[in-house]
Short mmCIF file of C-alpha atoms (C1' of nucleotides) in Angstrom, two decimals:
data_model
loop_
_atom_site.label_atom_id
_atom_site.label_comp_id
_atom_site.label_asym_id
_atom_site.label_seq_id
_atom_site.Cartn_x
_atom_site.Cartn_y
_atom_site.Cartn_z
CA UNK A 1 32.52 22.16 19.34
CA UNK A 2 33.58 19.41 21.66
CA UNK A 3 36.40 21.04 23.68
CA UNK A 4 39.05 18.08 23.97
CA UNK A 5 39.55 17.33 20.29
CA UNK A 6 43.09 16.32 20.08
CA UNK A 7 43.12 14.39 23.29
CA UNK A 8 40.49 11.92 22.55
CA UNK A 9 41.98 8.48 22.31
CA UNK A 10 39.56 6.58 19.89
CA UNK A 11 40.61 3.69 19.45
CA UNK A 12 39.35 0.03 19.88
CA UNK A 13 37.41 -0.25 16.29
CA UNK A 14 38.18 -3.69 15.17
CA UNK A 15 36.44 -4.64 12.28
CA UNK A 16 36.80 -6.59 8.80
CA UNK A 17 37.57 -4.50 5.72
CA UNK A 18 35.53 -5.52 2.67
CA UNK A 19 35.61 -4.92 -0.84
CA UNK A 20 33.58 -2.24 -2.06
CA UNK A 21 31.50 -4.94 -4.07
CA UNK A 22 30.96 -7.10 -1.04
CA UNK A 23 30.08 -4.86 1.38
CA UNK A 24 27.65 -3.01 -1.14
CA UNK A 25 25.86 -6.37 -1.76
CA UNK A 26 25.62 -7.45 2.06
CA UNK A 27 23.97 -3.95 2.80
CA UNK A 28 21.85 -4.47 -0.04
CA UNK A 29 21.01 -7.98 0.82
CA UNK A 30 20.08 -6.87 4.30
CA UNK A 31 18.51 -3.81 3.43
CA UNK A 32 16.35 -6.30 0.55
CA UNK A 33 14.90 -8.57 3.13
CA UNK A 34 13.72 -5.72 5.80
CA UNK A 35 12.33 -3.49 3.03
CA UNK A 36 10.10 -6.36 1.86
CA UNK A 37 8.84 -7.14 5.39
CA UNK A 38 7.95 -3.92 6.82
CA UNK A 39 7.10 -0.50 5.44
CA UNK A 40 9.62 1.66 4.17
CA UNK A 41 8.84 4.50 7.16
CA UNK A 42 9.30 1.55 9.43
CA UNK A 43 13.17 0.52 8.40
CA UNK A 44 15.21 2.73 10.09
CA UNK A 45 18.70 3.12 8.59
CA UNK A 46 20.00 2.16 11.82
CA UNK A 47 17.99 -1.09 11.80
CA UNK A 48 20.07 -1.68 8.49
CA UNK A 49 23.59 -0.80 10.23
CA UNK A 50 22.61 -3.43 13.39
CA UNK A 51 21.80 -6.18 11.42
CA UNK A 52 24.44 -5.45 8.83
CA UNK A 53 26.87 -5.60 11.98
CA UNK A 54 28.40 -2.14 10.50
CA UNK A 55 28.35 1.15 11.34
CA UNK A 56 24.90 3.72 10.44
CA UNK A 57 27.75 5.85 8.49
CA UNK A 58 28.82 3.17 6.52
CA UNK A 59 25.47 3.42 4.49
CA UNK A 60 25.56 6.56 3.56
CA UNK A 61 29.05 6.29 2.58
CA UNK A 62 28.03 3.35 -0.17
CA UNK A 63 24.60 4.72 -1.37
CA UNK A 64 24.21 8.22 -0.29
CA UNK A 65 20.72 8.39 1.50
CA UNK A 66 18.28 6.31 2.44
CA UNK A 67 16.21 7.05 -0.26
CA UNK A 68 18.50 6.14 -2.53
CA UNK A 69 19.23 2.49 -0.89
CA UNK A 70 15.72 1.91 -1.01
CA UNK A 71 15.57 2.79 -4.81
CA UNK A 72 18.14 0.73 -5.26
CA UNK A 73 16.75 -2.67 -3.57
CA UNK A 74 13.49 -1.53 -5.81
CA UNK A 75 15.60 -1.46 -8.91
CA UNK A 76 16.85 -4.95 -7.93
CA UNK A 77 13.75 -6.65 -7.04
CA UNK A 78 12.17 -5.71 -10.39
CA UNK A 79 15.43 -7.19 -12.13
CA UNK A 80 15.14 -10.18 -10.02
CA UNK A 81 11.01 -10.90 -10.69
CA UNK A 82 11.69 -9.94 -14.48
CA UNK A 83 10.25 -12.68 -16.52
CA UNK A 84 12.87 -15.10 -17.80
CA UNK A 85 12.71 -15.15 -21.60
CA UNK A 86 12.24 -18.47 -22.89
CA UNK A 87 13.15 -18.61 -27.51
CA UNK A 88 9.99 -17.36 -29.28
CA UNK A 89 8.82 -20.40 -31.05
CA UNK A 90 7.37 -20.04 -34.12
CA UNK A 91 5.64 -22.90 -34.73
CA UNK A 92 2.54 -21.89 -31.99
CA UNK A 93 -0.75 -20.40 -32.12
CA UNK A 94 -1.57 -17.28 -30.78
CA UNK A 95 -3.89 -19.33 -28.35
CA UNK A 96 -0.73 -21.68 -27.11
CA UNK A 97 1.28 -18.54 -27.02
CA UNK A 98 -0.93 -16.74 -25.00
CA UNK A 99 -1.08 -19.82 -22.44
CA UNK A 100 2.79 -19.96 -22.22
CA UNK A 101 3.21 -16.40 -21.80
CA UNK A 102 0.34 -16.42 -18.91
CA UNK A 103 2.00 -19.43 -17.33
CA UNK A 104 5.36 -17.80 -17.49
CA UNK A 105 3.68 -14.58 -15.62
CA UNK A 106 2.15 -17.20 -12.96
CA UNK A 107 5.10 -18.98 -12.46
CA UNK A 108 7.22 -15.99 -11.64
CA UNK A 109 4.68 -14.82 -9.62
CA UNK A 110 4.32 -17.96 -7.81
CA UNK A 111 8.34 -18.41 -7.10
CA UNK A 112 8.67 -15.03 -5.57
CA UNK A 113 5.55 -14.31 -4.39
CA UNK A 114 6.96 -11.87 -1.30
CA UNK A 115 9.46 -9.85 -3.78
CA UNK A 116 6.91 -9.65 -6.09
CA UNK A 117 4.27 -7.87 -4.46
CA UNK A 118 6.81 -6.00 -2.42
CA UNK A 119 7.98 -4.48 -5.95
CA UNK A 120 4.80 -3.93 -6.92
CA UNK A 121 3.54 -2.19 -3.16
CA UNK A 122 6.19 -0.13 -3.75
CA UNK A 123 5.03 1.81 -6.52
CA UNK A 124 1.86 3.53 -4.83
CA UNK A 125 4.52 5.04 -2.04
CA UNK A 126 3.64 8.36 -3.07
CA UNK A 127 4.12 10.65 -5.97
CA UNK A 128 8.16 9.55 -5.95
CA UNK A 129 8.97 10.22 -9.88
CA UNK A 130 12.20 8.10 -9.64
CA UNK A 131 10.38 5.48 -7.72
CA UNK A 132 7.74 5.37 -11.01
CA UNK A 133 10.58 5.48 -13.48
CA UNK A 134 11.88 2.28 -12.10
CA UNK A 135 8.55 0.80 -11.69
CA UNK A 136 7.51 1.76 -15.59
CA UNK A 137 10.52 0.40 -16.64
CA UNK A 138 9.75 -2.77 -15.28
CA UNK A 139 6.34 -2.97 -16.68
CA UNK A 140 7.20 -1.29 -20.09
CA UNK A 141 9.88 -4.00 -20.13
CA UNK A 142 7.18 -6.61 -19.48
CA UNK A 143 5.46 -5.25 -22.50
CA UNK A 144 8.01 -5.56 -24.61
CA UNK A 145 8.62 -8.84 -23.80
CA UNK A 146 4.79 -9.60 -24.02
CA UNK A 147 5.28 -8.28 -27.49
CA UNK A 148 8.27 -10.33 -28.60
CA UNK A 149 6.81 -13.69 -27.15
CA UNK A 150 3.55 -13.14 -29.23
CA UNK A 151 4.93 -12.27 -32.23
CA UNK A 152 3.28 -8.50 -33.14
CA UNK A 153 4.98 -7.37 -35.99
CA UNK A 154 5.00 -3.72 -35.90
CA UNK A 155 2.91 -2.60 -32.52
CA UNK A 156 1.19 0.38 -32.09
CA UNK A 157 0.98 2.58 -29.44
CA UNK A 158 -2.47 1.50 -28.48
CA UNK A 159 -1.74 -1.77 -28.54
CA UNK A 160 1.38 -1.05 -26.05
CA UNK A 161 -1.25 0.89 -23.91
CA UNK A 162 -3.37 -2.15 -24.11
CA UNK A 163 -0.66 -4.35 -22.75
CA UNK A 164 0.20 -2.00 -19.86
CA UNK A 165 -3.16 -2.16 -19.17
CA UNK A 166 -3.54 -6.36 -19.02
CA UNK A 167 -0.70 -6.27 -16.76
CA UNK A 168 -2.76 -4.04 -14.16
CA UNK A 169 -4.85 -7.17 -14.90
CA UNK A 170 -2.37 -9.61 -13.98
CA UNK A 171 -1.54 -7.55 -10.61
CA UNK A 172 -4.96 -7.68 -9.70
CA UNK A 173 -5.40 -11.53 -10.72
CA UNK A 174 -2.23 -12.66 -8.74
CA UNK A 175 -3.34 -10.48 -5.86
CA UNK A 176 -6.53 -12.47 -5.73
CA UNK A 177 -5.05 -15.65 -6.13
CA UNK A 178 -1.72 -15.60 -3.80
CA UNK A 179 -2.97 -13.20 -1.37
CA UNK A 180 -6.76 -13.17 -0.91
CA UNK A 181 -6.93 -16.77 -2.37
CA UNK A 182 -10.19 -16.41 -3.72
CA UNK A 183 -9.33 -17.92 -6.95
CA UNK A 184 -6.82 -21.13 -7.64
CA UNK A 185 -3.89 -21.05 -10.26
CA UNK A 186 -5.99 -22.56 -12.67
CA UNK A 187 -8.99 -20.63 -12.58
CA UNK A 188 -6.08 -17.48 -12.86
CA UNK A 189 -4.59 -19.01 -15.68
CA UNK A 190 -7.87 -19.70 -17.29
CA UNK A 191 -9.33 -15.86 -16.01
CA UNK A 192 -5.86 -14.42 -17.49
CA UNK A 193 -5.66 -16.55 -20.86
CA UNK A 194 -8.87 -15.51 -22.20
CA UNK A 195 -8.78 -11.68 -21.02
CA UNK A 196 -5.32 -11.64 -23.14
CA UNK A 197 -7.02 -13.18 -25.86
CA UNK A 198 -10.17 -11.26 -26.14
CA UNK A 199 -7.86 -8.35 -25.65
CA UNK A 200 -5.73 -9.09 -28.53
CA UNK A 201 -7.83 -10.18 -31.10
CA UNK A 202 -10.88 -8.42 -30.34
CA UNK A 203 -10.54 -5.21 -28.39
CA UNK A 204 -7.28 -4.13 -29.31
CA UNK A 205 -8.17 -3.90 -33.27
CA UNK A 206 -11.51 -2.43 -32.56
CA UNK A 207 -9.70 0.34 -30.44
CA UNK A 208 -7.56 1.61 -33.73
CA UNK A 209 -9.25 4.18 -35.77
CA UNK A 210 -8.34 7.91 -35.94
CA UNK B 1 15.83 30.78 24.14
CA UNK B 2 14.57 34.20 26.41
CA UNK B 3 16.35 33.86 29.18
CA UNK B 4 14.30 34.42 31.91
CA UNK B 5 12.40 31.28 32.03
CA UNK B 6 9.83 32.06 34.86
CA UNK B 7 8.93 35.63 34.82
CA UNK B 8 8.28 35.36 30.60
CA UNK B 9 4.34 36.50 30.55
CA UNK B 10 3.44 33.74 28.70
CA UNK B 11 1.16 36.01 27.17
CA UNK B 12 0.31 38.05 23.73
CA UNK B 13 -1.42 34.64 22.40
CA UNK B 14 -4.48 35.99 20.72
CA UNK B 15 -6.09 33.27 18.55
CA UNK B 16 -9.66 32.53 17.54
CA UNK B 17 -11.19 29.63 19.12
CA UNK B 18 -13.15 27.00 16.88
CA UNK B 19 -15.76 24.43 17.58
CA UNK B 20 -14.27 20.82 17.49
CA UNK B 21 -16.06 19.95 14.32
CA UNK B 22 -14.73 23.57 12.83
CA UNK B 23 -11.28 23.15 13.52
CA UNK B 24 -11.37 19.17 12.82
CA UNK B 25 -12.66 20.24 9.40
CA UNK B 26 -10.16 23.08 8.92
CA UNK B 27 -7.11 21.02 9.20
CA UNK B 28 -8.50 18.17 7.40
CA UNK B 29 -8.92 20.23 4.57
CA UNK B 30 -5.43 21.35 4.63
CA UNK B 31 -4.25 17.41 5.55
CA UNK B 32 -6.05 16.70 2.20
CA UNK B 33 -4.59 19.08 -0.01
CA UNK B 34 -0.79 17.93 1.16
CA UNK B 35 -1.38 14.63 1.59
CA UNK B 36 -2.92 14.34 -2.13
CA UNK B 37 0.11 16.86 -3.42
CA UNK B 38 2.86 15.69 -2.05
CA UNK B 39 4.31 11.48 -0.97
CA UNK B 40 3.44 11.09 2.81
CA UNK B 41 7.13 11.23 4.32
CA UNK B 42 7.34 14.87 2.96
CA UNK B 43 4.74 16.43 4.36
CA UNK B 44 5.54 17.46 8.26
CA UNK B 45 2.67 17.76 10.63
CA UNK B 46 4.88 21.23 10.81
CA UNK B 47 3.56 22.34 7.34
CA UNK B 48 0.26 21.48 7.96
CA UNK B 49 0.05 23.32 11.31
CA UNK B 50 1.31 26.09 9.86
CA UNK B 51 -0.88 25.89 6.77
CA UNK B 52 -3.97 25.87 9.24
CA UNK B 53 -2.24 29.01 11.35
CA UNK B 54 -2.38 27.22 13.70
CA UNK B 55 0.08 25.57 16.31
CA UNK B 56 1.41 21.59 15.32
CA UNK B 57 0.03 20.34 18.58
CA UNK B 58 -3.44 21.20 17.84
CA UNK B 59 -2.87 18.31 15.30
CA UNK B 60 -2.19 16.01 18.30
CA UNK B 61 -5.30 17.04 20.09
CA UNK B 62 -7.76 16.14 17.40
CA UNK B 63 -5.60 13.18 15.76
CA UNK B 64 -3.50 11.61 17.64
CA UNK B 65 -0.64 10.91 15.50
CA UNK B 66 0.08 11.93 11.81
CA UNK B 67 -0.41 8.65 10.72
CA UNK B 68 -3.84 8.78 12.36
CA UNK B 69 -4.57 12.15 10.32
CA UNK B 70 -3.20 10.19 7.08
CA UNK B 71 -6.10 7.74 7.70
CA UNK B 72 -8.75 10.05 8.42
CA UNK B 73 -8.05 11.97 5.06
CA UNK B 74 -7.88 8.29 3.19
CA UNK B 75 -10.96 7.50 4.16
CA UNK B 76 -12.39 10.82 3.36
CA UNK B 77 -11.19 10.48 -0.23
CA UNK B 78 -12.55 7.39 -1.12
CA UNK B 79 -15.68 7.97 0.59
CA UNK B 80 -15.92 11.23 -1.59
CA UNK B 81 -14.89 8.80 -5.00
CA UNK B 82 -17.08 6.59 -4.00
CA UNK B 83 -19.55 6.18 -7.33
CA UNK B 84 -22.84 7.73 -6.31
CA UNK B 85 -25.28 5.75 -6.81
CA UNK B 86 -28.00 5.99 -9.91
CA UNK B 87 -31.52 3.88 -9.77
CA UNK B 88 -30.74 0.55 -10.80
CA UNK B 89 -33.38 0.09 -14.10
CA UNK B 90 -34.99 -3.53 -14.62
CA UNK B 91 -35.71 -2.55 -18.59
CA UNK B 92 -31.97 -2.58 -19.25
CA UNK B 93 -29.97 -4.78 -21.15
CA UNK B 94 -27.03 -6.33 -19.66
CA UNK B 95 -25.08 -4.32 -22.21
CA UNK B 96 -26.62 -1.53 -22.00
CA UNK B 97 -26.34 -1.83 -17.71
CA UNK B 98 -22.39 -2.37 -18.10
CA UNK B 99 -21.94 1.11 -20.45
CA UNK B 100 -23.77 2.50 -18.15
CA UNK B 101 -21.14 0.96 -15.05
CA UNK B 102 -18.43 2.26 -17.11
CA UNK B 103 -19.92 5.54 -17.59
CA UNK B 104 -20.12 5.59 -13.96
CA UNK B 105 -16.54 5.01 -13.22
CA UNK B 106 -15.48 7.12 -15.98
CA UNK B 107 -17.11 9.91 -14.70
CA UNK B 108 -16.07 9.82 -11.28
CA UNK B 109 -12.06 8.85 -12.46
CA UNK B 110 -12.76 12.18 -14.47
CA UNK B 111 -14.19 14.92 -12.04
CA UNK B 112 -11.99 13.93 -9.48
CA UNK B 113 -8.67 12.82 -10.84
CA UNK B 114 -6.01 13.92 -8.40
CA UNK B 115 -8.06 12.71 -5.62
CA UNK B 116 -8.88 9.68 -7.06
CA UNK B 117 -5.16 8.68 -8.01
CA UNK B 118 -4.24 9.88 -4.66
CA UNK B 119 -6.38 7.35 -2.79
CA UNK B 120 -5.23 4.50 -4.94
CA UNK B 121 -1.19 5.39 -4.72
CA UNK B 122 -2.35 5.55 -1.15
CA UNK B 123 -2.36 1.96 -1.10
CA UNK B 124 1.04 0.83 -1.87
CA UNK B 125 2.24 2.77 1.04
CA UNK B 126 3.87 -0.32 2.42
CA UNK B 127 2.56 -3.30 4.41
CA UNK B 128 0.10 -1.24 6.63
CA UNK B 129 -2.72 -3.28 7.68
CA UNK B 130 -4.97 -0.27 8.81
CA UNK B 131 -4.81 1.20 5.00
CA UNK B 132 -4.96 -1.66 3.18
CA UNK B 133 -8.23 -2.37 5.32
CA UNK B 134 -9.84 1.23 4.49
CA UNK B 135 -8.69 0.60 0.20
CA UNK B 136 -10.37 -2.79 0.43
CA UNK B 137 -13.45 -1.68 2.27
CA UNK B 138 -13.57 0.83 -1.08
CA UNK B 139 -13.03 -1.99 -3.49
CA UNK B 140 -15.52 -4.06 -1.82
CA UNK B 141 -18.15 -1.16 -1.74
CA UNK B 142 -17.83 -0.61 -5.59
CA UNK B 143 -17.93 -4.73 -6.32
CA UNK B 144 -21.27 -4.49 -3.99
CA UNK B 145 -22.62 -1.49 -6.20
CA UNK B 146 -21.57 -3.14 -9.56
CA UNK B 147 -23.45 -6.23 -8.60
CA UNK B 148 -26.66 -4.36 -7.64
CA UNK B 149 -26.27 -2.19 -10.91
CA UNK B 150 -26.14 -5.49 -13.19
CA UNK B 151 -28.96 -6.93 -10.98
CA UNK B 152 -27.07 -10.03 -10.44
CA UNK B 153 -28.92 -11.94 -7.84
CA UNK B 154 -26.97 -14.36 -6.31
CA UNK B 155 -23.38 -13.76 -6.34
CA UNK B 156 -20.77 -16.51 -5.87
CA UNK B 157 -17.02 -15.70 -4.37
CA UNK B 158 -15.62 -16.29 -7.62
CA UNK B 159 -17.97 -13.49 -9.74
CA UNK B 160 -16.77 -11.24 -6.09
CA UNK B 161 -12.89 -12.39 -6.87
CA UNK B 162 -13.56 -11.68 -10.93
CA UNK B 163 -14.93 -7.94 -10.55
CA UNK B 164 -12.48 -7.05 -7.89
CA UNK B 165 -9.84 -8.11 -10.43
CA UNK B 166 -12.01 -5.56 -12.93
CA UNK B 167 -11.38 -2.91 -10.59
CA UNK B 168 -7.26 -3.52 -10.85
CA UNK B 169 -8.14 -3.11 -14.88
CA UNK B 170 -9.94 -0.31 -14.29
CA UNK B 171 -7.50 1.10 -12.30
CA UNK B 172 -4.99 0.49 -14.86
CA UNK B 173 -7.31 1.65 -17.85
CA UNK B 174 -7.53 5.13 -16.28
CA UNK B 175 -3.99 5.73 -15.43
CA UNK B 176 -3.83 5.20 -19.21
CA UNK B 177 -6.25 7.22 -19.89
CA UNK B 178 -5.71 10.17 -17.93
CA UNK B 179 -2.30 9.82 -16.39
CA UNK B 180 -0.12 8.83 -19.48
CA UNK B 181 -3.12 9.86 -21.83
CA UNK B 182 -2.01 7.09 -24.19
CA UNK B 183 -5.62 6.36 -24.57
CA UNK B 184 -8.80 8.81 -24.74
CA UNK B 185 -12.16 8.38 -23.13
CA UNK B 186 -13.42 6.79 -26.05
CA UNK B 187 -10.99 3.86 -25.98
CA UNK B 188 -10.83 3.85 -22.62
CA UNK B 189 -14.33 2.97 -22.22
CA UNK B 190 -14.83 0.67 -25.06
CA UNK B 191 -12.17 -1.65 -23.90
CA UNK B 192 -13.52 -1.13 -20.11
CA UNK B 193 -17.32 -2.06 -21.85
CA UNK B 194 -16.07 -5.08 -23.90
CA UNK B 195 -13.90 -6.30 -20.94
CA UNK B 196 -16.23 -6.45 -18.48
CA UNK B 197 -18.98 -7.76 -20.89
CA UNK B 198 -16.72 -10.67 -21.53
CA UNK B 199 -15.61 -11.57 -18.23
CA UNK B 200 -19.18 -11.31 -16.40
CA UNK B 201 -20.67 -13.19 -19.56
CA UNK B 202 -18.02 -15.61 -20.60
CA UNK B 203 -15.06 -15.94 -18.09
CA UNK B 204 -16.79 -16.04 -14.85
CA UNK B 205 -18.96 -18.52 -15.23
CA UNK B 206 -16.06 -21.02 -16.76
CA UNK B 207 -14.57 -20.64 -13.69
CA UNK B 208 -17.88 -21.69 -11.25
CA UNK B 209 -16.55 -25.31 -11.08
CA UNK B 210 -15.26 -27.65 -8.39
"C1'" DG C 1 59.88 -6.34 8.99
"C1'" DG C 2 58.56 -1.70 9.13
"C1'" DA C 3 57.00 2.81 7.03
"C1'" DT C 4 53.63 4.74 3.80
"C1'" DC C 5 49.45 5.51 1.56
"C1'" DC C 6 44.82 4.76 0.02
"C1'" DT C 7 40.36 3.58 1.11
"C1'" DT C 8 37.08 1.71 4.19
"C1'" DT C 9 34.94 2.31 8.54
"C1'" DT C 10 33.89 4.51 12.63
"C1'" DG C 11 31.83 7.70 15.99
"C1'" DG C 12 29.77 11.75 17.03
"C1'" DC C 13 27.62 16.33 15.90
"C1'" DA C 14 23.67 18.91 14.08
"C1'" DT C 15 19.19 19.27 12.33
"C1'" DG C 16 14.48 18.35 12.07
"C1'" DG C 17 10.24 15.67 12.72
"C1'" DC C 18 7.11 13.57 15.88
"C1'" DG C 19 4.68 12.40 20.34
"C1'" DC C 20 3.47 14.32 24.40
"C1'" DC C 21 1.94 17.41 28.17
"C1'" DA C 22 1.46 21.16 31.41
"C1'" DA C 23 0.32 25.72 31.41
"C1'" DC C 24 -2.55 29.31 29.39
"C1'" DA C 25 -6.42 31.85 27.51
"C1'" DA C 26 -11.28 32.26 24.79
"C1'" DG C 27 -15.61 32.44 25.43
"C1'" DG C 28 -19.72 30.83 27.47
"C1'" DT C 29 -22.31 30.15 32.12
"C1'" DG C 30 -23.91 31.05 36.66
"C1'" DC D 1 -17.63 39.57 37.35
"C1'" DA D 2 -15.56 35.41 38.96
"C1'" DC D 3 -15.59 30.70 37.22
"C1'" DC D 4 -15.20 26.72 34.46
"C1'" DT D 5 -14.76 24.21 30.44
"C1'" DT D 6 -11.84 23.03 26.83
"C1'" DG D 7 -9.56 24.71 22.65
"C1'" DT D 8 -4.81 26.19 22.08
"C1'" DT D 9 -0.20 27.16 22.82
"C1'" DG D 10 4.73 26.50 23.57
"C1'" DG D 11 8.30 23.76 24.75
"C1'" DC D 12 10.71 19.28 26.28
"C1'" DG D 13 12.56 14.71 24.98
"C1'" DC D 14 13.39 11.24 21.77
"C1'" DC D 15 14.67 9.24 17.57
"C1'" DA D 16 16.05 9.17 12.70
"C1'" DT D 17 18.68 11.06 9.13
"C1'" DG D 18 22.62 13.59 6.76
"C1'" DC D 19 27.08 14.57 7.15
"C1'" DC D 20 32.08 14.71 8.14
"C1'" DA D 21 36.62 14.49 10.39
"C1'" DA D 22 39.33 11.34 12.51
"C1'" DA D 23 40.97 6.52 12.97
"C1'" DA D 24 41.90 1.87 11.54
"C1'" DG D 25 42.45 -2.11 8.00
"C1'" DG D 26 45.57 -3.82 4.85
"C1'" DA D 27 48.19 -3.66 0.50
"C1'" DT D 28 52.53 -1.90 -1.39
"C1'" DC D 29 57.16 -0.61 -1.46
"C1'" DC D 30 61.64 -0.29 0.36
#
DNA sequence: GGATCCTTTTGGCATGGCGCCAACAAGGTG
DNA sequence: CACCTTGTTGGCGCCATGCCAAAAGGATCC
């Protein structure tokens, strides 16, 4: 291989030594904010290194491959739009429920509009299984919540698929209202309110039999 | 590398020649079949080619680049989901005209699964402009046929916004239904029925305000 | 204050995919 | 049978990724 070996001089690196912790977190922060503005093909890892002011080698030192860095930033942005869980109050209707939970779900939406539907773009990138394990945790997560904040007793499976369903719903709903803008937040909150409703009290019941 | 650069024949390359629209066809075919098995980054214009017998820059000559092909085969699929289109009937009831809308979808979603789920994970591939332009064209062309099928005569941009969200529940509904089969048809196409029953008869038009 | 050691960080090699293009050959046409 | 069109090949150059051995921070110990 390259004939002089031993006499190269190599020297002049002078660089900052991080913590593993630190340095892991600015790569991640950096590799966060390009992965949500262009498509994943488009990021180069190099692009990463640059504006990371480290070396292309450094990223594969902390996560491996680039695959994995982008899983990563996936796993984080789903943490990061997860719904905050306010106490389950008791003392509400189902119908006042139902309105908190969709304003929680439109507030979230609202504050982090860009990681939100970057999290959610990212699912259809191909037939990644780890990529949909992430993404189904998220939403299964969701449903539980959904769950919780409502108040169901002992759910049943169809009622769970129900739920996963509704939140294809509320994708579709916040995509028309943040990004198209053909609908405002109220007429979103209204459109999402009722569907939960009539999806609840109505559809879901008439959907258990054998 | 053989050697002798200049006096190599060049020669023993015996291949069959095509028409354009033959060959175009050919590796289209084979595109489709990758492209629709396997995410986007791992399929190499090198499997293709080779898939097709055929050398990899034949695939530049007809396509320009692979993203190009990508396109051309993403636009085949959901021209070929597309929901063909049955007679509307003026002696329907609106009920019976939105089964009948469901049937529609169901039917397609079912005869051509892979392909269908293919063109919709398509969509998520990141923040291209080109794609997302082809997978809204779709959507739009099935809100357009859903609003001729229920005969509704003059459509505002809010019943557009409302049935485009449908379409993200359908979406959702058939993933459940045939991807995590935690619902069957049956299920599946009441709550698509009752849904859409609801929102065209009782959401929408709470929402045609100021 | 200097030697030592552990871990981070670098820099470069190798591989493979993609875009491109000039040369070549199939197969029809005069 | 030469000729011409154009489908087709084969290879060059570039860039991105994975990987790894060597080098440099910087803490610790004497």
């Amino acid at each position: 291989m390259d004939g002089a070996t031993n006499s190269r001089p190599r020297t002049r690196a002078s660089y900052q030594r991080l913590s593993r912790d630190e340095r892991r977190d600015q790569i991640l922060a950096v590799a966060r904010r390009l992965f949500t503005e262009l498509p994943y093909a488009e990021v180069s890892t190099t692009a990463i290194a640059r504006e990371a002011g480290v070396q292309r080698g450094l990223i594969h030192y902390y996560f491996g491959t680039k695959r994995e860095l982008f899983l990563k930033v996936v796993q984080g942005l789903t943490e990061f739009a997860a719904v905050q869980a306010p106490p389950p109050d008791e003392s509400m209707t189902l119908p006042q429920t139902v309105e908190l939970c969709v304003d929680l779900f439109l507030d979230t939406a609202e504050a982090n509009a860009t990681t939100w539907f970057a999290a959610l773009d990212a699912e259809g990138f191909g037939q990644d299984p780890e990529l949909l394990r992430i993404v189904n945790r998220f939403r299964d997560a969701t449903v539980e919540y959904m769950l919780t904040l409502l108040r169901v007793r002992e759910p049943t499976e169809t009622l769970r698929a129900v739920l996963r369903i509704y939140s294809g719903l509320v994708e579709a709903a916040t995509r028309q209202w943040l990004q198209e803008k053909t609908l405002d937040r109220a007429q979103t909150r209204t459109l999402l309110a009722r569907s939960l409703l009539v999806l609840m009290t109505d559809i879901a019941p008439s959907l258990e039999h054998g």
